[in-house]
Coordinates of C-alpha atoms in Angstrom, one line a residue:
M23 CA -11.2 35.5 77.4
K24 CA -14.7 36.9 76.6
Y25 CA -16.1 35.6 73.2
P26 CA -18.7 37.3 71.3
L27 CA -21.1 34.8 71.1
G28 CA -24.3 36.2 69.3
I29 CA -22.6 39.8 69.2
Q30 CA -22.3 40.9 65.7
T31 CA -21.6 44.7 66.4
F32 CA -18.1 45.6 65.8
E33 CA -18.5 48.5 68.2
N34 CA -19.7 46.4 71.0
I35 CA -16.8 43.8 70.6
R36 CA -13.9 46.6 70.8
T37 CA -15.4 48.9 73.5
D38 CA -16.6 45.7 75.6
S39 CA -12.8 43.9 75.4
Y40 CA -14.3 40.9 73.5
L41 CA -12.1 38.7 71.4
Y42 CA -11.5 40.1 67.9
V43 CA -9.3 38.3 65.5
D44 CA -7.8 41.1 63.4
K45 CA -9.2 41.1 59.7
T46 CA -8.8 45.0 59.3
A47 CA -5.7 44.6 56.8
L48 CA -8.3 42.9 54.5
V49 CA -11.1 45.5 55.1
Y50 CA -8.4 48.0 54.0
D51 CA -7.4 46.3 50.8
I52 CA -11.3 45.9 49.9
V53 CA -12.2 49.7 50.5
K54 CA -9.2 50.9 48.7
G55 CA -9.4 48.3 45.8
G56 CA -12.8 49.0 44.4
K57 CA -16.2 50.6 44.9
Y58 CA -19.1 47.8 44.5
Y59 CA -18.7 44.4 46.2
F60 CA -20.5 41.4 46.9
L61 CA -19.6 38.4 49.4
S62 CA -21.3 35.0 49.9
R63 CA -20.6 33.1 52.9
P64 CA -22.4 30.5 54.8
R65 CA -24.6 31.4 57.9
R66 CA -22.8 32.0 61.1
F67 CA -19.7 32.8 59.3
G68 CA -19.2 36.4 60.5
K69 CA -20.7 38.4 57.5
S70 CA -22.7 40.8 60.0
L71 CA -19.4 41.4 61.7
L72 CA -17.8 42.3 58.7
I73 CA -20.6 44.7 57.5
S74 CA -20.5 46.2 61.2
T75 CA -16.7 46.6 60.6
L76 CA -17.0 48.4 57.5
E77 CA -19.8 50.6 58.8
A78 CA -17.5 51.9 61.9
Y79 CA -14.5 52.2 59.5
F80 CA -16.5 54.5 57.4
Q81 CA -18.0 56.3 60.1
G82 CA -14.5 57.3 61.0
K83 CA -14.2 55.8 64.4
R84 CA -10.7 55.3 64.4
E85 CA -10.6 54.9 68.2
L86 CA -12.2 51.5 67.8
F87 CA -9.3 50.2 65.5
R88 CA -6.6 51.3 67.8
G89 CA -4.0 48.5 68.0
L90 CA -5.3 46.8 64.9
A91 CA -3.6 46.6 61.5
I92 CA -5.8 49.3 59.6
D93 CA -5.0 51.8 62.3
S94 CA -1.3 52.4 61.0
L95 CA -2.5 51.9 57.0
E96 CA -5.3 54.4 57.1
Q97 CA -4.2 58.1 57.5
E98 CA -7.5 60.1 56.7
W99 CA -10.2 58.4 58.8
T100 CA -13.0 60.4 57.0
A101 CA -16.4 60.1 57.9
Y102 CA -19.2 59.3 55.5
P103 CA -23.0 59.1 55.7
V104 CA -23.7 55.1 56.0
L105 CA -26.9 53.6 54.9
H106 CA -26.9 50.0 56.7
L107 CA -29.7 47.8 55.6
D108 CA -30.3 44.4 57.4
L109 CA -32.6 41.9 55.9
N110 CA -31.7 39.3 58.3
A111 CA -34.1 39.5 61.1
A112 CA -37.9 39.8 59.3
K113 CA -40.1 36.9 58.3
Y114 CA -41.1 37.3 54.7
T115 CA -44.2 35.5 54.5
S116 CA -46.5 38.0 52.8
P117 CA -46.2 40.6 49.8
E118 CA -46.2 43.5 52.4
A119 CA -43.3 41.8 54.6
L120 CA -40.3 43.1 52.3
T121 CA -42.0 46.6 51.4
S122 CA -42.6 47.1 55.0
L123 CA -39.2 46.4 56.1
L124 CA -37.7 48.8 53.4
A125 CA -40.4 51.4 54.2
A126 CA -39.6 51.4 57.8
Q127 CA -35.6 51.8 57.1
L128 CA -36.3 54.5 54.5
S129 CA -38.4 56.4 57.2
N130 CA -35.3 56.0 59.7
W131 CA -33.2 57.6 57.2
E132 CA -35.6 60.2 56.1
D133 CA -35.9 61.3 59.9
I134 CA -32.1 62.1 59.6
Y135 CA -31.8 63.4 56.0
G136 CA -35.3 64.7 55.3
S137 CA -37.8 63.8 52.7
S138 CA -39.8 64.9 49.6
P139 CA -43.7 64.4 48.8
A140 CA -42.7 63.8 45.6
E141 CA -41.0 60.6 46.2
Q142 CA -43.8 58.0 46.6
T143 CA -42.3 54.7 45.6
L144 CA -39.3 52.8 47.5
S145 CA -37.0 53.4 44.8
E146 CA -37.6 57.2 44.6
R147 CA -37.4 57.6 48.3
F148 CA -33.9 55.9 48.1
K149 CA -32.6 57.8 45.4
G150 CA -33.8 61.0 47.5
T151 CA -32.2 59.6 50.6
I152 CA -28.7 59.0 48.7
R153 CA -28.8 62.5 47.2
R154 CA -29.6 64.5 50.2
A155 CA -27.2 62.4 52.6
C156 CA -24.7 63.2 50.3
E157 CA -25.6 66.8 49.7
Q158 CA -26.0 67.5 53.6
T159 CA -22.8 66.1 54.6
G160 CA -20.5 66.9 51.8
R161 CA -19.5 63.4 51.4
K162 CA -20.6 60.7 49.3
V163 CA -22.8 57.9 50.8
V164 CA -21.8 54.3 51.9
I165 CA -24.4 51.4 51.5
L166 CA -24.0 48.4 53.5
V167 CA -26.6 45.5 52.7
D168 CA -26.4 42.4 55.1
E169 CA -28.0 39.2 54.0
Y170 CA -29.5 40.6 50.9
D171 CA -31.0 37.3 49.9
K172 CA -32.9 36.4 52.8
P173 CA -36.6 37.4 51.3
L174 CA -35.5 35.1 48.3
L175 CA -34.5 32.4 50.3
Q176 CA -37.5 32.2 52.7
T177 CA -39.8 32.3 49.5
F178 CA -38.1 29.4 47.8
G179 CA -41.0 27.4 47.5
N180 CA -43.3 30.1 46.7
K181 CA -42.5 31.2 43.1
P182 CA -45.2 34.0 42.6
L183 CA -44.0 35.9 46.0
Q184 CA -40.2 35.2 45.2
D185 CA -40.9 36.9 41.7
D186 CA -42.7 39.6 43.5
Y187 CA -39.7 40.1 45.9
R188 CA -37.3 40.0 42.9
A189 CA -38.9 42.8 41.1
T190 CA -38.8 45.0 44.5
L191 CA -35.1 44.2 45.3
K192 CA -34.2 44.5 41.4
A193 CA -35.7 48.3 41.7
F194 CA -34.4 49.1 45.1
Y195 CA -30.8 47.9 44.4
G196 CA -30.8 49.2 40.8
V197 CA -31.1 52.8 42.3
E198 CA -27.3 52.6 43.0
K199 CA -26.2 52.7 39.4
S200 CA -28.2 55.6 38.7
M201 CA -26.9 57.4 41.8
D202 CA -23.3 56.3 41.3
G203 CA -22.0 60.0 41.5
Y204 CA -23.2 60.2 45.0
I205 CA -21.9 56.8 46.4
Q206 CA -18.5 56.2 47.7
F207 CA -18.8 52.5 48.5
A208 CA -21.3 49.7 48.5
F209 CA -21.0 46.2 50.0
F210 CA -23.6 43.3 49.8
T211 CA -23.5 40.1 51.7
G212 CA -25.6 37.0 51.6
V213 CA -25.7 33.1 51.7
T214 CA -26.4 32.7 48.1
K215 CA -25.8 34.3 44.7
F216 CA -28.9 35.0 42.3
S217 CA -26.8 36.1 39.3
K218 CA -28.8 35.3 36.1
V219 CA -32.3 36.3 37.8
S220 CA -33.1 40.0 38.0
V221 CA -31.8 41.2 41.4
F222 CA -28.6 42.4 40.3
S223 CA -29.1 43.0 36.6
D224 CA -29.2 46.7 36.9
L225 CA -26.1 46.6 39.1
N226 CA -23.6 45.0 36.6
N227 CA -20.5 46.7 38.2
L228 CA -20.8 44.6 41.3
T229 CA -17.6 42.9 42.0
D230 CA -18.1 39.3 43.4
I231 CA -15.2 38.3 45.7
T232 CA -16.7 35.2 47.0
M233 CA -14.2 33.1 45.3
D234 CA -11.3 35.6 45.1
R235 CA -8.5 34.0 47.0
R236 CA -7.1 37.3 48.1
Y237 CA -10.2 37.8 50.5
A238 CA -10.7 34.1 51.3
E239 CA -9.7 34.6 54.8
V240 CA -11.9 37.7 55.4
C241 CA -14.4 35.5 57.4
G242 CA -13.7 32.8 59.7
F243 CA -10.4 31.7 61.3
T244 CA -7.5 30.0 59.8
E245 CA -5.6 27.6 62.1
A246 CA -2.7 30.0 62.0
E247 CA -4.7 32.6 63.6
I248 CA -6.2 30.5 66.0
R249 CA -2.7 29.4 67.3
R250 CA -1.4 33.2 67.3
T251 CA -4.4 34.3 69.1
L252 CA -6.3 31.4 70.9
D253 CA -3.5 29.0 71.6
A254 CA -4.0 29.7 75.5
E255 CA -7.5 28.9 75.2
V256 CA -7.0 25.7 73.0
G257 CA -4.8 24.5 76.1
E258 CA -7.5 24.9 78.2
L259 CA -9.9 23.1 76.0
A260 CA -7.2 20.2 75.6
Q261 CA -6.9 20.0 79.5
A262 CA -10.5 20.0 79.9
N263 CA -10.8 16.9 77.5
R264 CA -7.7 15.2 78.6
L265 CA -5.9 15.8 75.3
S266 CA -2.4 17.0 74.4
R267 CA -2.5 20.2 73.2
E268 CA -1.6 19.0 69.5
A269 CA -4.3 16.4 69.9
C270 CA -6.7 19.0 70.5
Y271 CA -5.8 20.9 67.5
A272 CA -6.2 17.7 65.4
K273 CA -9.5 17.2 67.0
L274 CA -10.8 20.9 66.2
R275 CA -9.5 20.6 62.9
T276 CA -11.5 17.3 61.9
N277 CA -14.5 19.0 63.4
Y278 CA -14.7 22.5 62.4
D279 CA -11.9 23.2 60.0
G280 CA -12.0 22.7 56.1
Y281 CA -13.9 25.3 54.6
H282 CA -12.3 26.4 51.4
F283 CA -13.8 29.4 48.9
E284 CA -11.1 28.6 46.3
H285 CA -8.9 25.8 45.6
D286 CA -5.3 26.0 47.4
T287 CA -6.1 28.2 50.0
A288 CA -6.0 28.2 53.7
G289 CA -8.8 25.9 55.5
M290 CA -11.3 28.2 57.2
Y291 CA -13.0 27.6 60.6
N292 CA -16.7 28.4 60.9
P293 CA -16.3 31.0 63.7
Y294 CA -19.4 30.2 65.6
S295 CA -18.5 26.7 66.2
L296 CA -14.9 27.4 67.3
L297 CA -15.8 30.0 69.8
R298 CA -18.7 27.8 71.4
V299 CA -16.4 24.9 71.9
L300 CA -13.8 26.9 73.4
D301 CA -16.4 28.5 75.5
A302 CA -18.1 25.4 76.4
K303 CA -15.0 23.6 76.5
T304 CA -16.9 20.5 75.2
F305 CA -16.8 19.0 71.7
K306 CA -20.4 19.2 70.2
D307 CA -22.1 20.0 66.9
Y308 CA -23.0 23.6 67.5
W309 CA -23.6 24.7 63.9
F310 CA -26.5 21.9 63.9
E311 CA -28.2 24.0 66.6
T312 CA -28.3 27.2 64.4
G313 CA -30.7 25.3 61.9
T314 CA -30.8 24.2 58.5
P315 CA -32.5 25.7 55.5
T316 CA -35.5 23.5 54.5
I317 CA -34.9 24.7 51.0
L318 CA -32.3 22.5 50.9
V319 CA -34.6 19.5 51.0
E320 CA -37.2 21.1 48.7
A321 CA -34.2 21.4 46.4
L322 CA -33.3 17.5 46.7
K323 CA -36.8 16.7 46.5
H324 CA -37.3 18.8 43.5
N325 CA -34.3 17.1 41.7
N326 CA -35.0 13.6 42.8
Y327 CA -31.2 13.7 43.4
N328 CA -29.1 10.7 44.3
L329 CA -27.2 11.6 47.6
D330 CA -24.1 9.4 46.7
N331 CA -23.4 12.0 44.0
L332 CA -22.9 14.7 46.9
T333 CA -19.2 14.4 46.8
Q334 CA -18.7 12.6 43.4
E335 CA -19.9 15.4 41.0
E336 CA -17.6 18.1 39.5
V337 CA -19.0 21.3 38.9
T338 CA -17.7 24.8 37.1
A339 CA -17.0 28.1 38.9
D340 CA -20.0 29.3 37.0
L341 CA -22.4 26.7 38.4
L342 CA -21.0 27.1 42.0
G343 CA -21.4 30.9 41.7
S344 CA -25.1 31.1 41.0
I345 CA -28.4 29.1 42.5
D346 CA -30.0 29.9 39.2
S347 CA -29.6 26.4 38.4
V348 CA -31.0 24.9 41.3
A349 CA -34.1 23.5 39.2
T350 CA -31.7 21.3 37.7
N351 CA -28.8 20.8 40.1
P352 CA -29.1 21.4 43.9
L353 CA -25.1 21.4 44.4
P354 CA -24.8 25.1 44.3
L355 CA -27.3 25.8 46.9
I356 CA -25.9 23.3 49.2
Y357 CA -22.3 24.4 48.7
Q358 CA -23.3 28.3 49.1
S359 CA -25.3 27.2 52.3
G360 CA -21.9 25.7 53.7
Y361 CA -22.8 22.0 53.8
L362 CA -20.1 21.4 50.9
T363 CA -16.8 23.2 50.1
I364 CA -14.1 23.0 47.6
K365 CA -12.0 19.9 47.9
G366 CA -10.0 19.9 44.6
Y367 CA -9.6 21.6 41.3
D368 CA -9.1 20.3 37.6
E369 CA -7.3 22.9 35.6
R370 CA -7.9 21.2 32.5
F371 CA -11.7 21.3 32.5
E372 CA -11.4 24.2 35.1
S373 CA -13.8 22.2 37.4
Y374 CA -14.1 21.7 41.1
R375 CA -14.5 18.9 43.4
L376 CA -16.8 19.3 46.5
G377 CA -17.0 17.7 49.8
F378 CA -18.1 18.1 53.3
P379 CA -15.9 20.5 55.0
N380 CA -15.6 18.6 58.4
C381 CA -17.4 16.1 60.5
E382 CA -19.6 18.6 62.2
V383 CA -20.9 19.6 58.9
E384 CA -21.5 16.1 57.5
R385 CA -23.0 15.0 60.7
A386 CA -25.5 18.0 60.7
F387 CA -26.4 17.5 57.3
T388 CA -27.0 13.7 57.7
R389 CA -28.9 14.3 60.8
F390 CA -31.1 16.9 59.1
L391 CA -31.9 14.6 56.2
I392 CA -33.1 11.4 58.4
P393 CA -36.8 12.7 59.0
Y394 CA -37.1 13.4 55.3
Y395 CA -35.7 10.3 54.2
T396 CA -37.3 7.9 56.8
A397 CA -40.5 7.7 59.2
L398 CA -38.1 8.8 62.0
K399 CA -37.9 12.2 63.7
S400 CA -34.5 13.8 63.9
S401 CA -34.1 13.0 67.5
Q402 CA -35.5 9.4 67.0
G403 CA -33.0 9.1 63.9
Q404 CA -29.8 9.5 66.4
L405 CA -31.1 7.1 68.7
F406 CA -31.9 4.5 66.2
V407 CA -28.1 4.6 64.8
A408 CA -27.0 4.6 68.1
N409 CA -28.9 1.2 68.8
F410 CA -27.9 0.1 65.4
V411 CA -24.2 0.4 65.9
K412 CA -24.6 -1.3 69.4
D413 CA -26.0 -4.2 67.6
V414 CA -23.2 -4.1 64.9
R415 CA -20.4 -3.8 67.5
A416 CA -22.0 -6.6 69.6
G417 CA -22.3 -9.0 66.7
R418 CA -26.1 -8.8 67.2
V419 CA -26.6 -9.4 63.5
E420 CA -30.2 -10.8 63.5
Q421 CA -31.3 -7.5 65.5
F422 CA -29.6 -5.1 63.6
M423 CA -31.2 -6.4 60.2
Q424 CA -34.6 -6.5 61.9
R425 CA -33.9 -2.4 62.7
L426 CA -33.0 -2.2 59.0
E427 CA -36.1 -3.8 57.9
S428 CA -38.2 -1.9 60.0
L429 CA -36.9 1.4 58.7
F430 CA -38.0 0.5 55.3
A431 CA -41.3 -0.8 56.7
S432 CA -42.2 2.4 58.3
G433 CA -41.2 4.6 55.6
D434 CA -43.2 7.4 53.6
Y435 CA -41.1 7.9 50.7
Q436 CA -41.9 11.7 50.7
I437 CA -38.3 12.4 49.4
A438 CA -38.1 10.6 46.1
S439 CA -40.7 9.4 43.7
D440 CA -38.3 6.7 42.3
A441 CA -38.3 3.5 44.6
E442 CA -34.6 2.5 43.6
L443 CA -33.4 6.0 44.4
F444 CA -35.3 6.1 47.6
F445 CA -33.7 2.6 48.6
Q446 CA -30.0 3.9 47.7
N447 CA -30.8 7.4 49.7
V448 CA -32.2 5.7 52.7
L449 CA -29.2 3.6 53.0
Y450 CA -27.1 6.5 52.5
V451 CA -28.5 8.8 55.2
I452 CA -28.4 5.4 57.7
F453 CA -25.0 4.1 56.9
T454 CA -23.2 7.5 56.8
M455 CA -24.4 8.1 60.3
M456 CA -23.0 4.7 61.2
G457 CA -19.7 5.9 59.7
F458 CA -19.1 8.3 62.4
Y459 CA -19.2 5.7 64.9
T460 CA -17.8 2.7 62.9
E461 CA -15.7 2.0 59.5
V462 CA -18.3 1.8 56.7
E463 CA -17.2 1.2 53.2
R464 CA -19.7 1.6 50.4
H465 CA -19.8 0.8 46.7
T466 CA -22.5 1.9 44.3
T467 CA -22.8 1.0 40.8
D468 CA -26.1 1.0 38.6
G469 CA -28.5 0.8 41.3
R470 CA -26.5 -1.8 43.2
M471 CA -25.1 -1.1 46.5
D472 CA -22.7 -3.5 48.3
M473 CA -21.1 -2.5 51.7
V474 CA -18.7 -3.6 54.3
I475 CA -18.9 -2.7 57.8
Q476 CA -16.1 -3.3 60.2
T477 CA -15.7 -3.3 63.9
S478 CA -13.0 -4.2 66.3
D479 CA -14.5 -7.9 66.4
Y480 CA -16.6 -8.1 63.3
I481 CA -16.9 -7.8 59.9
Y482 CA -20.0 -7.7 57.7
I483 CA -20.3 -7.9 54.1
L484 CA -23.8 -6.9 52.8
E485 CA -24.9 -7.5 49.1
F486 CA -28.1 -5.7 48.0
K487 CA -30.3 -6.6 45.4
L488 CA -33.4 -5.0 43.7
D489 CA -36.2 -7.2 42.8
R490 CA -34.2 -10.1 42.9
S491 CA -33.6 -12.4 45.9
A492 CA -31.5 -12.7 49.2
D493 CA -30.1 -16.2 47.7
E494 CA -28.8 -14.4 44.5
A495 CA -27.1 -11.6 46.8
L496 CA -25.3 -14.4 48.8
R497 CA -24.2 -16.0 45.7
Q498 CA -22.7 -13.0 44.6
I499 CA -20.8 -12.5 47.8
E500 CA -19.2 -16.0 47.1
E501 CA -18.8 -15.9 43.4
R502 CA -17.0 -12.7 43.4
Q503 CA -15.0 -13.7 46.5
Y504 CA -15.9 -10.5 48.5
A505 CA -14.6 -12.1 51.6
K506 CA -11.2 -12.9 50.4
P507 CA -9.2 -9.7 51.5
F508 CA -10.3 -11.0 55.1
E509 CA -9.5 -14.6 54.8
H510 CA -6.7 -14.1 57.3
D511 CA -8.3 -11.7 59.6
S512 CA -9.4 -13.1 63.1
R513 CA -12.5 -11.0 63.5
R514 CA -15.8 -13.0 62.9
L515 CA -17.2 -12.4 59.5
Y516 CA -21.0 -12.3 58.4
K517 CA -22.1 -12.2 54.8
I518 CA -25.7 -10.9 54.5
G519 CA -27.8 -11.0 51.3
I520 CA -30.6 -8.4 51.0
N521 CA -33.5 -7.9 48.5
F522 CA -35.4 -4.7 48.0
S523 CA -38.8 -4.6 46.4
T524 CA -39.3 -1.5 44.2
T525 CA -42.9 -2.3 43.9
T526 CA -43.7 -2.6 47.7
R527 CA -40.6 -0.3 48.5
R528 CA -39.8 -2.9 51.5
M529 CA -37.0 -5.2 52.3
E530 CA -38.6 -8.4 50.9
G531 CA -36.0 -11.0 52.3
W532 CA -32.6 -11.2 53.8
K533 CA -30.2 -14.0 54.7
I534 CA -27.2 -14.3 56.8
A535 CA -24.3 -16.8 56.2
E536 CA -21.0 -17.0 58.2

């Protein structure tokens, strides 16, 4: 099997016999069901391939679709002029970066369809290109825009430049409304949706199919598709890892499945991670290798966000559908970036419950946060947690408490101005990482965090206090009988009281009792 890793061109995939999971029935439904569309999906989810598939379809390249569902659905195969704009590759660090890219793309189209000296601005040139393409071919124009939001995402921390880009894109995209009579179809993709800002305000006839259950499977793979198309390859992966086939499917599901873009829809696999694990025949966190947007940290920092709320809050569809509210709530940005997904829905309040889609994403997100919430670098953080877990499993309670104490002693607190929140967030990051290797239960109420860690041989009950004392923390463990559920357990049990000072931002005292 040839896996299309790094290949996002539909024509190359089909002519060079790479794997293609057939999405063309959904493509057909989209092109026949409307005219102007927007789709948001996380990075590495197949958006560029979808755009390329639409391009090949509208160019009338029927030979590329032989044997696929759309081959029997489409009867006409009309070729249209296609204007394909890809904003993904450029670096948007200056006011000229966006205008240069748009100008270069317009020049390429003008080489084909001609230009006019009267057209000076980017918008005027775009209008002229659309009109001439239609008049010269006798067919209306198809416009495909991939990663429309890349300039806005790269300038997240630079408001003046982002505002400049917004104004440029608003004028450029707004051309499509005034040129409607010349346009057959238009499709925009991106990671995020800027709805209430001005980017699409002139294009108010855009249909957002991001949370439309009819198209929930248009990008990514369902398990049914994997079993139908890649079952033999999963069998090879199972054999390489000494797993039964069903155990292998279960491990794939735990690590890479679980994306939902509307409630009560099939879980979706990130195609990049799935293809990488099938190709390498090794279970790893592949999505993490592709990078994490630093704007996520900027959003968390700006909001002084309590990480415990990530999977506790409920949000509305309006909030999920736009990152315009990022100044007051970072969840939509984290959701649209693919780190959270829909886990449940409350019909009474029309609200969604969010959670991590799978273990790969949760690990990636937590590892990414380590250098921002501690003084450890990302690689150091993973080693720190590994040594922490080894101490916990071996019952070396003094050693792992010393590690925890040193973690706070070296912190620079860049992520939270509030000391209590900093304390909670550091513990969230470290103990979430621990949770991937051992059982951790956390309970947080009003700034107090108590925790139970269990291994095959040991149980640790930790009680944290803020500006109190380790003795008081231990007394609470005793008075509230936190150890009672384990009184008949044969494992060795430790009770640990810890005090954290919000003044010095250090652990100031800890005590251990058996």
